[in-house]
PDB file of C-alpha atoms in Angstrom:
ATOM      1  CA  MET B  27     -59.268 -41.990 -33.919  1.00 84.00           C
ATOM      2  CA  LEU B  28     -56.622 -41.396 -31.257  1.00 93.00           C
ATOM      3  CA  VAL B  29     -55.819 -45.063 -30.643  1.00 96.00           C
ATOM      4  CA  PRO B  30     -52.219 -44.697 -31.963  1.00 97.00           C
ATOM      5  CA  LEU B  31     -51.711 -41.846 -29.481  1.00 97.00           C
ATOM      6  CA  TYR B  32     -52.956 -43.922 -26.553  1.00 97.00           C
ATOM      7  CA  GLU B  33     -50.792 -46.879 -27.599  1.00 98.00           C
ATOM      8  CA  ALA B  34     -47.659 -44.752 -27.965  1.00 98.00           C
ATOM      9  CA  VAL B  35     -48.076 -43.181 -24.521  1.00 98.00           C
ATOM     10  CA  TYR B  36     -48.879 -46.459 -22.773  1.00 98.00           C
ATOM     11  CA  GLU B  37     -45.928 -48.171 -24.400  1.00 98.00           C
ATOM     12  CA  ARG B  38     -43.541 -45.353 -23.486  1.00 98.00           C
ATOM     13  CA  LEU B  39     -44.719 -45.261 -19.860  1.00 98.00           C
ATOM     14  CA  GLU B  40     -44.968 -49.067 -19.571  1.00 97.00           C
ATOM     15  CA  VAL B  41     -48.596 -49.047 -18.458  1.00 97.00           C
ATOM     16  CA  GLY B  42     -49.615 -52.405 -17.035  1.00 95.00           C
ATOM     17  CA  PRO B  43     -50.311 -54.239 -13.770  1.00 93.00           C
ATOM     18  CA  GLY B  44     -49.465 -51.918 -10.906  1.00 92.00           C
ATOM     19  CA  THR B  45     -50.466 -48.779 -12.812  1.00 95.00           C
ATOM     20  CA  ARG B  46     -53.194 -46.716 -11.159  1.00 94.00           C
ATOM     21  CA  LEU B  47     -54.435 -44.391 -13.889  1.00 95.00           C
ATOM     22  CA  LEU B  48     -56.608 -41.308 -13.450  1.00 95.00           C
ATOM     23  CA  GLY B  49     -58.073 -40.205 -16.782  1.00 94.00           C
ATOM     24  CA  LEU B  50     -59.266 -36.590 -16.870  1.00 93.00           C
ATOM     25  CA  GLY B  51     -61.945 -35.862 -19.447  1.00 87.00           C
ATOM     26  CA  CYS B  52     -62.215 -39.576 -20.130  1.00 86.00           C
ATOM     27  CA  GLY B  53     -65.010 -39.102 -22.675  1.00 83.00           C
ATOM     28  CA  SER B  54     -66.375 -42.370 -24.016  1.00 80.00           C
ATOM     29  CA  GLY B  55     -63.717 -44.378 -22.178  1.00 87.00           C
ATOM     30  CA  LEU B  56     -61.702 -45.901 -25.023  1.00 90.00           C
ATOM     31  CA  ALA B  57     -58.326 -44.824 -23.593  1.00 94.00           C
ATOM     32  CA  LEU B  58     -59.298 -46.247 -20.200  1.00 93.00           C
ATOM     33  CA  LEU B  59     -60.429 -49.496 -21.777  1.00 92.00           C
ATOM     34  CA  MET B  60     -57.054 -49.878 -23.498  1.00 93.00           C
ATOM     35  CA  ALA B  61     -55.200 -49.239 -20.229  1.00 94.00           C
ATOM     36  CA  SER B  62     -57.436 -51.693 -18.399  1.00 91.00           C
ATOM     37  CA  SER B  63     -56.699 -54.346 -21.030  1.00 90.00           C
ATOM     38  CA  ARG B  64     -53.020 -53.930 -20.103  1.00 93.00           C
ATOM     39  CA  GLY B  65     -53.854 -54.723 -16.487  1.00 92.00           C
ATOM     40  CA  ALA B  66     -54.009 -51.179 -15.109  1.00 93.00           C
ATOM     41  CA  ASP B  67     -56.489 -49.997 -12.495  1.00 91.00           C
ATOM     42  CA  VAL B  68     -58.382 -47.121 -14.118  1.00 92.00           C
ATOM     43  CA  THR B  69     -60.481 -44.231 -12.854  1.00 90.00           C
ATOM     44  CA  GLY B  70     -62.142 -41.880 -15.318  1.00 89.00           C
ATOM     45  CA  VAL B  71     -63.462 -38.378 -14.638  1.00 88.00           C
ATOM     46  CA  GLU B  72     -65.850 -36.677 -17.069  1.00 84.00           C
ATOM     47  CA  THR B  73     -67.698 -33.435 -16.370  1.00 76.00           C
ATOM     48  CA  SER B  74     -68.782 -32.033 -19.723  1.00 72.00           C
ATOM     49  CA  SER B  75     -70.725 -34.803 -21.445  1.00 71.00           C
ATOM     50  CA  PRO B  76     -73.156 -37.133 -19.645  1.00 74.00           C
ATOM     51  CA  GLU B  77     -73.760 -38.901 -22.963  1.00 76.00           C
ATOM     52  CA  ARG B  78     -70.083 -39.786 -23.417  1.00 74.00           C
ATOM     53  CA  LEU B  79     -69.811 -40.862 -19.785  1.00 75.00           C
ATOM     54  CA  ALA B  80     -72.772 -43.171 -20.294  1.00 80.00           C
ATOM     55  CA  LEU B  81     -70.959 -44.748 -23.234  1.00 78.00           C
ATOM     56  CA  ALA B  82     -67.851 -45.140 -21.084  1.00 80.00           C
ATOM     57  CA  ARG B  83     -69.920 -46.997 -18.519  1.00 81.00           C
ATOM     58  CA  GLN B  84     -71.201 -49.343 -21.206  1.00 81.00           C
ATOM     59  CA  ARG B  85     -67.624 -50.046 -22.239  1.00 79.00           C
ATOM     60  CA  LEU B  86     -66.012 -50.296 -18.827  1.00 80.00           C
ATOM     61  CA  GLU B  87     -68.468 -51.331 -16.169  1.00 72.00           C
ATOM     62  CA  PRO B  88     -68.354 -55.096 -15.861  1.00 61.00           C
ATOM     63  CA  ALA B  89     -71.035 -57.366 -17.155  1.00 38.00           C
ATOM     64  CA  GLU B  90     -72.276 -60.141 -14.881  1.00 33.00           C
ATOM     65  CA  ALA B  91     -69.820 -62.567 -16.431  1.00 39.00           C
ATOM     66  CA  ARG B  92     -66.787 -60.518 -15.323  1.00 51.00           C
ATOM     67  CA  ASP B  93     -65.067 -61.399 -12.075  1.00 46.00           C
ATOM     68  CA  ALA B  94     -64.692 -59.356  -8.879  1.00 49.00           C
ATOM     69  CA  ARG B  95     -61.110 -58.371  -9.653  1.00 50.00           C
ATOM     70  CA  ALA B  96     -62.185 -56.759 -12.927  1.00 49.00           C
ATOM     71  CA  ARG B  97     -64.908 -54.839 -11.118  1.00 47.00           C
ATOM     72  CA  ALA B  98     -62.397 -53.475  -8.631  1.00 48.00           C
ATOM     73  CA  ARG B  99     -60.143 -52.060 -11.339  1.00 78.00           C
ATOM     74  CA  THR B 100     -62.629 -49.731 -13.000  1.00 80.00           C
ATOM     75  CA  ARG B 101     -64.270 -46.565 -11.667  1.00 81.00           C
ATOM     76  CA  LEU B 102     -66.051 -43.690 -13.407  1.00 79.00           C
ATOM     77  CA  VAL B 103     -66.776 -40.341 -11.800  1.00 82.00           C
ATOM     78  CA  ASP B 104     -69.139 -37.590 -12.940  1.00 81.00           C
ATOM     79  CA  GLY B 105     -67.597 -34.571 -11.251  1.00 75.00           C
ATOM     80  CA  SER B 106     -64.286 -33.275  -9.922  1.00 79.00           C
ATOM     81  CA  PRO B 107     -61.095 -35.357  -9.672  1.00 79.00           C
ATOM     82  CA  LEU B 108     -61.493 -34.863  -5.917  1.00 76.00           C
ATOM     83  CA  ASP B 109     -64.530 -37.135  -6.158  1.00 74.00           C
ATOM     84  CA  ALA B 110     -62.122 -39.867  -7.258  1.00 69.00           C
ATOM     85  CA  ALA B 111     -60.057 -39.539  -4.068  1.00 73.00           C
ATOM     86  CA  ASP B 112     -59.975 -42.634  -1.905  1.00 66.00           C
ATOM     87  CA  ALA B 113     -58.023 -42.581   1.326  1.00 61.00           C
ATOM     88  CA  GLN B 114     -58.033 -46.372   1.442  1.00 63.00           C
ATOM     89  CA  THR B 115     -56.057 -46.870  -1.776  1.00 66.00           C
ATOM     90  CA  PRO B 116     -52.580 -45.795  -2.941  1.00 77.00           C
ATOM     91  CA  ALA B 117     -51.923 -42.608  -4.902  1.00 90.00           C
ATOM     92  CA  TYR B 118     -52.384 -42.589  -8.667  1.00 94.00           C
ATOM     93  CA  THR B 119     -49.240 -43.449 -10.633  1.00 96.00           C
ATOM     94  CA  LEU B 120     -50.346 -41.895 -13.940  1.00 97.00           C
ATOM     95  CA  VAL B 121     -52.646 -39.017 -14.842  1.00 97.00           C
ATOM     96  CA  THR B 122     -53.808 -38.514 -18.429  1.00 97.00           C
ATOM     97  CA  ALA B 123     -55.673 -35.720 -20.201  1.00 95.00           C
ATOM     98  CA  PHE B 124     -56.038 -37.111 -23.705  1.00 94.00           C
ATOM     99  CA  GLU B 125     -58.764 -34.709 -24.872  1.00 86.00           C
ATOM    100  CA  PRO B 126     -56.728 -32.554 -27.311  1.00 86.00           C
ATOM    101  CA  ILE B 127     -56.298 -29.041 -25.978  1.00 76.00           C
ATOM    102  CA  GLY B 128     -55.298 -25.768 -27.554  1.00 57.00           C
ATOM    103  CA  CYS B 129     -57.927 -25.616 -30.303  1.00 61.00           C
ATOM    104  CA  LEU B 130     -60.790 -24.030 -28.393  1.00 59.00           C
ATOM    105  CA  ALA B 131     -60.305 -20.521 -27.114  1.00 55.00           C
ATOM    106  CA  GLY B 132     -60.452 -20.768 -23.337  1.00 62.00           C
ATOM    107  CA  ASP B 133     -60.154 -24.560 -23.048  1.00 68.00           C
ATOM    108  CA  ALA B 134     -56.792 -24.380 -21.243  1.00 76.00           C
ATOM    109  CA  GLU B 135     -58.335 -22.711 -18.195  1.00 80.00           C
ATOM    110  CA  GLY B 136     -60.650 -25.620 -17.514  1.00 82.00           C
ATOM    111  CA  LEU B 137     -57.843 -28.146 -17.859  1.00 88.00           C
ATOM    112  CA  VAL B 138     -55.572 -26.212 -15.500  1.00 91.00           C
ATOM    113  CA  GLU B 139     -58.337 -26.386 -12.880  1.00 89.00           C
ATOM    114  CA  LEU B 140     -58.734 -30.149 -13.410  1.00 89.00           C
ATOM    115  CA  LEU B 141     -54.985 -30.728 -13.149  1.00 93.00           C
ATOM    116  CA  SER B 142     -54.723 -28.611 -10.008  1.00 92.00           C
ATOM    117  CA  ALA B 143     -57.402 -30.793  -8.408  1.00 91.00           C
ATOM    118  CA  ALA B 144     -55.889 -34.055  -9.671  1.00 92.00           C
ATOM    119  CA  THR B 145     -52.180 -33.701  -8.926  1.00 92.00           C
ATOM    120  CA  PRO B 146     -52.588 -33.835  -5.112  1.00 92.00           C
ATOM    121  CA  LEU B 147     -53.960 -37.350  -5.639  1.00 92.00           C
ATOM    122  CA  ALA B 148     -50.692 -38.479  -7.259  1.00 94.00           C
ATOM    123  CA  ALA B 149     -47.261 -39.090  -5.785  1.00 90.00           C
ATOM    124  CA  ARG B 150     -44.291 -36.841  -6.429  1.00 94.00           C
ATOM    125  CA  GLY B 151     -42.749 -37.563  -9.827  1.00 96.00           C
ATOM    126  CA  THR B 152     -45.952 -39.094 -11.236  1.00 97.00           C
ATOM    127  CA  PRO B 153     -46.216 -38.595 -15.023  1.00 98.00           C
ATOM    128  CA  VAL B 154     -49.054 -36.409 -16.266  1.00 98.00           C
ATOM    129  CA  VAL B 155     -49.814 -36.706 -19.989  1.00 98.00           C
ATOM    130  CA  LEU B 156     -51.323 -33.830 -21.967  1.00 96.00           C
ATOM    131  CA  ALA B 157     -52.342 -34.118 -25.626  1.00 95.00           C
ATOM    132  CA  GLY B 158     -52.943 -31.632 -28.418  1.00 92.00           C
ATOM    133  CA  TRP B 159     -53.262 -31.255 -32.159  1.00 91.00           C
ATOM    134  CA  GLY B 160     -50.045 -31.087 -34.146  1.00 91.00           C
ATOM    135  CA  PRO B 161     -49.060 -28.286 -36.529  1.00 90.00           C
ATOM    136  CA  PRO B 162     -51.961 -27.296 -38.820  1.00 88.00           C
ATOM    137  CA  GLU B 163     -49.849 -28.111 -41.891  1.00 91.00           C
ATOM    138  CA  ARG B 164     -49.552 -31.700 -40.624  1.00 93.00           C
ATOM    139  CA  CYS B 165     -53.267 -32.068 -39.837  1.00 93.00           C
ATOM    140  CA  ALA B 166     -55.638 -32.384 -42.773  1.00 94.00           C
ATOM    141  CA  THR B 167     -58.576 -31.965 -40.414  1.00 93.00           C
ATOM    142  CA  SER B 168     -57.452 -28.388 -39.670  1.00 90.00           C
ATOM    143  CA  SER B 169     -58.849 -27.203 -42.994  1.00 90.00           C
ATOM    144  CA  VAL B 170     -62.272 -28.559 -42.016  1.00 92.00           C
ATOM    145  CA  LEU B 171     -62.079 -27.102 -38.513  1.00 88.00           C
ATOM    146  CA  ARG B 172     -61.487 -23.652 -39.994  1.00 87.00           C
ATOM    147  CA  VAL B 173     -65.183 -23.728 -40.879  1.00 89.00           C
ATOM    148  CA  ALA B 174     -65.845 -23.489 -37.142  1.00 85.00           C
ATOM    149  CA  THR B 175     -63.729 -20.342 -36.917  1.00 82.00           C
ATOM    150  CA  LYS B 176     -65.378 -18.748 -39.938  1.00 85.00           C
ATOM    151  CA  LEU B 177     -68.914 -19.334 -38.718  1.00 87.00           C
ATOM    152  CA  ALA B 178     -68.498 -18.756 -34.984  1.00 81.00           C
ATOM    153  CA  ASP B 179     -69.370 -15.438 -33.435  1.00 64.00           C
ATOM    154  CA  PRO B 180     -65.996 -13.716 -32.877  1.00 56.00           C
ATOM    155  CA  GLU B 181     -67.398 -11.939 -29.830  1.00 52.00           C
ATOM    156  CA  ARG B 182     -68.179 -15.275 -28.227  1.00 50.00           C
ATOM    157  CA  GLY B 183     -64.493 -16.009 -27.676  1.00 47.00           C
ATOM    158  CA  ALA B 184     -64.406 -19.158 -25.566  1.00 49.00           C
ATOM    159  CA  GLY B 185     -65.624 -22.215 -27.404  1.00 51.00           C
ATOM    160  CA  SER B 186     -64.581 -21.135 -30.895  1.00 57.00           C
ATOM    161  CA  TRP B 187     -61.859 -23.103 -32.690  1.00 63.00           C
ATOM    162  CA  ARG B 188     -58.421 -21.640 -33.256  1.00 67.00           C
ATOM    163  CA  PRO B 189     -55.237 -23.138 -34.744  1.00 68.00           C
ATOM    164  CA  PRO B 190     -53.094 -24.789 -32.058  1.00 74.00           C
ATOM    165  CA  LEU B 191     -49.952 -23.022 -30.895  1.00 77.00           C
ATOM    166  CA  ARG B 192     -46.535 -24.640 -30.562  1.00 80.00           C
ATOM    167  CA  ASP B 193     -46.295 -24.224 -26.779  1.00 88.00           C
ATOM    168  CA  ASP B 194     -49.936 -24.852 -25.801  1.00 89.00           C
ATOM    169  CA  LEU B 195     -49.120 -27.994 -23.811  1.00 94.00           C
ATOM    170  CA  GLU B 196     -46.100 -26.503 -22.080  1.00 94.00           C
ATOM    171  CA  GLU B 197     -48.118 -23.448 -21.116  1.00 92.00           C
ATOM    172  CA  VAL B 198     -50.825 -25.568 -19.477  1.00 93.00           C
ATOM    173  CA  ALA B 199     -48.213 -27.668 -17.657  1.00 95.00           C
ATOM    174  CA  HIS B 200     -46.503 -24.534 -16.360  1.00 95.00           C
ATOM    175  CA  ARG B 201     -49.758 -23.005 -15.123  1.00 94.00           C
ATOM    176  CA  ALA B 202     -50.655 -26.261 -13.365  1.00 95.00           C
ATOM    177  CA  GLY B 203     -47.270 -26.347 -11.604  1.00 96.00           C
ATOM    178  CA  LEU B 204     -46.002 -29.394 -13.516  1.00 97.00           C
ATOM    179  CA  ARG B 205     -42.475 -30.056 -14.768  1.00 96.00           C
ATOM    180  CA  PRO B 206     -42.181 -30.996 -18.500  1.00 96.00           C
ATOM    181  CA  ASP B 207     -40.216 -34.210 -18.999  1.00 96.00           C
ATOM    182  CA  GLY B 208     -40.450 -35.254 -22.645  1.00 95.00           C
ATOM    183  CA  SER B 209     -42.823 -35.161 -25.568  1.00 96.00           C
ATOM    184  CA  GLY B 210     -43.657 -36.933 -28.794  1.00 97.00           C
ATOM    185  CA  ARG B 211     -45.693 -36.861 -31.986  1.00 97.00           C
ATOM    186  CA  VAL B 212     -47.975 -39.598 -33.267  1.00 97.00           C
ATOM    187  CA  ALA B 213     -49.748 -40.017 -36.602  1.00 97.00           C
ATOM    188  CA  CYS B 214     -53.501 -40.373 -36.024  1.00 96.00           C
ATOM    189  CA  PRO B 215     -55.374 -40.408 -39.341  1.00 96.00           C
ATOM    190  CA  PHE B 216     -59.130 -39.911 -39.259  1.00 96.00           C
ATOM    191  CA  GLY B 217     -60.982 -42.422 -41.426  1.00 97.00           C
ATOM    192  CA  TYR B 218     -64.722 -42.565 -42.070  1.00 97.00           C
ATOM    193  CA  ALA B 219     -67.005 -44.758 -44.146  1.00 97.00           C
ATOM    194  CA  ASP B 220     -68.432 -41.767 -46.027  1.00 97.00           C
ATOM    195  CA  VAL B 221     -68.796 -37.990 -45.934  1.00 97.00           C
ATOM    196  CA  ASP B 222     -71.949 -38.138 -43.821  1.00 97.00           C
ATOM    197  CA  SER B 223     -70.193 -40.234 -41.165  1.00 97.00           C
ATOM    198  CA  ALA B 224     -67.223 -37.854 -41.209  1.00 97.00           C
ATOM    199  CA  ARG B 225     -69.450 -34.817 -40.743  1.00 96.00           C
ATOM    200  CA  LYS B 226     -71.344 -36.388 -37.851  1.00 94.00           C
ATOM    201  CA  GLY B 227     -68.117 -37.552 -36.224  1.00 92.00           C
ATOM    202  CA  LEU B 228     -66.467 -34.142 -36.388  1.00 92.00           C
ATOM    203  CA  LEU B 229     -69.547 -32.304 -35.149  1.00 91.00           C
ATOM    204  CA  SER B 230     -69.726 -34.664 -32.159  1.00 84.00           C
ATOM    205  CA  THR B 231     -66.375 -33.343 -30.897  1.00 80.00           C
ATOM    206  CA  GLY B 232     -67.915 -30.074 -29.737  1.00 78.00           C
ATOM    207  CA  LEU B 233     -65.498 -28.008 -31.826  1.00 81.00           C
ATOM    208  CA  PHE B 234     -68.403 -26.723 -33.935  1.00 87.00           C
ATOM    209  CA  ASP B 235     -70.796 -25.906 -31.093  1.00 84.00           C
ATOM    210  CA  ALA B 236     -70.027 -22.171 -31.178  1.00 83.00           C
ATOM    211  CA  ALA B 237     -70.533 -22.093 -34.951  1.00 88.00           C
ATOM    212  CA  ILE B 238     -73.912 -23.828 -34.638  1.00 91.00           C
ATOM    213  CA  THR B 239     -74.974 -21.354 -31.956  1.00 88.00           C
ATOM    214  CA  ALA B 240     -73.873 -18.374 -34.052  1.00 89.00           C
ATOM    215  CA  THR B 241     -75.529 -19.581 -37.272  1.00 91.00           C
ATOM    216  CA  ASP B 242     -77.623 -22.733 -37.513  1.00 91.00           C
ATOM    217  CA  GLN B 243     -77.194 -26.484 -37.846  1.00 94.00           C
ATOM    218  CA  GLU B 244     -78.106 -26.580 -41.543  1.00 95.00           C
ATOM    219  CA  ARG B 245     -75.446 -24.071 -42.572  1.00 95.00           C
ATOM    220  CA  VAL B 246     -72.745 -25.773 -40.505  1.00 95.00           C
ATOM    221  CA  ASP B 247     -73.677 -29.162 -41.974  1.00 96.00           C
ATOM    222  CA  LYS B 248     -73.475 -27.742 -45.499  1.00 96.00           C
ATOM    223  CA  GLU B 249     -70.106 -26.046 -45.094  1.00 95.00           C
ATOM    224  CA  VAL B 250     -68.490 -28.933 -43.254  1.00 96.00           C
ATOM    225  CA  THR B 251     -69.672 -31.323 -45.963  1.00 97.00           C
ATOM    226  CA  GLU B 252     -68.122 -29.093 -48.629  1.00 97.00           C
ATOM    227  CA  ALA B 253     -64.851 -28.862 -46.698  1.00 96.00           C
ATOM    228  CA  LEU B 254     -64.658 -32.663 -46.486  1.00 97.00           C
ATOM    229  CA  HIS B 255     -64.830 -33.267 -50.232  1.00 96.00           C
ATOM    230  CA  PRO B 256     -61.057 -32.957 -50.883  1.00 96.00           C
ATOM    231  CA  TYR B 257     -60.529 -35.911 -48.536  1.00 97.00           C
ATOM    232  CA  ARG B 258     -63.129 -38.167 -50.139  1.00 97.00           C
ATOM    233  CA  ARG B 259     -61.505 -41.137 -51.873  1.00 97.00           C
ATOM    234  CA  PRO B 260     -62.828 -42.853 -55.030  1.00 97.00           C
ATOM    235  CA  ASP B 261     -64.550 -45.559 -52.975  1.00 97.00           C
ATOM    236  CA  GLY B 262     -66.497 -42.907 -51.027  1.00 97.00           C
ATOM    237  CA  THR B 263     -64.518 -43.187 -47.798  1.00 98.00           C
ATOM    238  CA  VAL B 264     -62.970 -40.136 -46.161  1.00 98.00           C
ATOM    239  CA  TRP B 265     -59.311 -40.147 -45.099  1.00 97.00           C
ATOM    240  CA  MET B 266     -57.578 -37.271 -43.296  1.00 97.00           C
ATOM    241  CA  PRO B 267     -53.952 -37.689 -42.157  1.00 97.00           C
ATOM    242  CA  ASN B 268     -53.239 -35.940 -38.850  1.00 96.00           C
ATOM    243  CA  VAL B 269     -50.422 -35.664 -36.342  1.00 96.00           C
ATOM    244  CA  PHE B 270     -51.045 -35.254 -32.624  1.00 95.00           C
ATOM    245  CA  ARG B 271     -48.556 -34.170 -29.994  1.00 95.00           C
ATOM    246  CA  TYR B 272     -48.276 -35.301 -26.389  1.00 97.00           C
ATOM    247  CA  LEU B 273     -46.334 -33.890 -23.453  1.00 97.00           C
ATOM    248  CA  ILE B 274     -45.198 -35.849 -20.415  1.00 98.00           C
ATOM    249  CA  ALA B 275     -44.937 -33.657 -17.319  1.00 98.00           C
ATOM    250  CA  ARG B 276     -44.169 -34.626 -13.739  1.00 97.00           C
ATOM    251  CA  VAL B 277     -45.800 -33.823 -10.432  1.00 97.00           C
ATOM    252  CA  PRO B 278     -43.211 -31.803  -8.475  1.00 93.00           C
TER     253      PRO B 278
END
């Protein structure tokens, strides 16, 4: 769903041959795959989801038919960015954190730790890209995500969804010792074949985990399905316009 965001960032930063990209929270690897298709060397780090990392490996690790050069350009790490350090190769020239931040209470702390570990692996002036949800009024999906807030245990705190704040990205950059150097907004509509696919897709993001823990799967499924109905089109598909924001910061 975030393909337009990846494309906009890669185009702006001229990602291509010669780029050594470190992707933090690489998830299922789609952003890395797109960078690799531009000729970039890519390293992905994922610590929170073994399942998504396994999918990234399926996408990125070379099949037997691929040549040795392709194999050398791709690396996936289950652990800290420090595990991606390699004294035999040059510093990374781009660091990305495309997993949208600022919607889960407490998610910024984990990203600050990742960035603090990653930036020593990059040269001075290297761009670091952070991504987040746009204003709630520009994101149709926000109305569905409010279900997570309503159902989550308020005492749980971390892990429950909250509306993004205007300066979320700048705050994370500041705490990680990075220097902001530009930003942008990109339209990223979410489209699904039907309501059931939309519900499953949204629940797979982890934004509803606290709500499921506080209540139960059946209730979350029911309320998310109801919240999706305004976005169901006559042909049964679901379409939710959204805007995402990205910040480019620099390693000092």
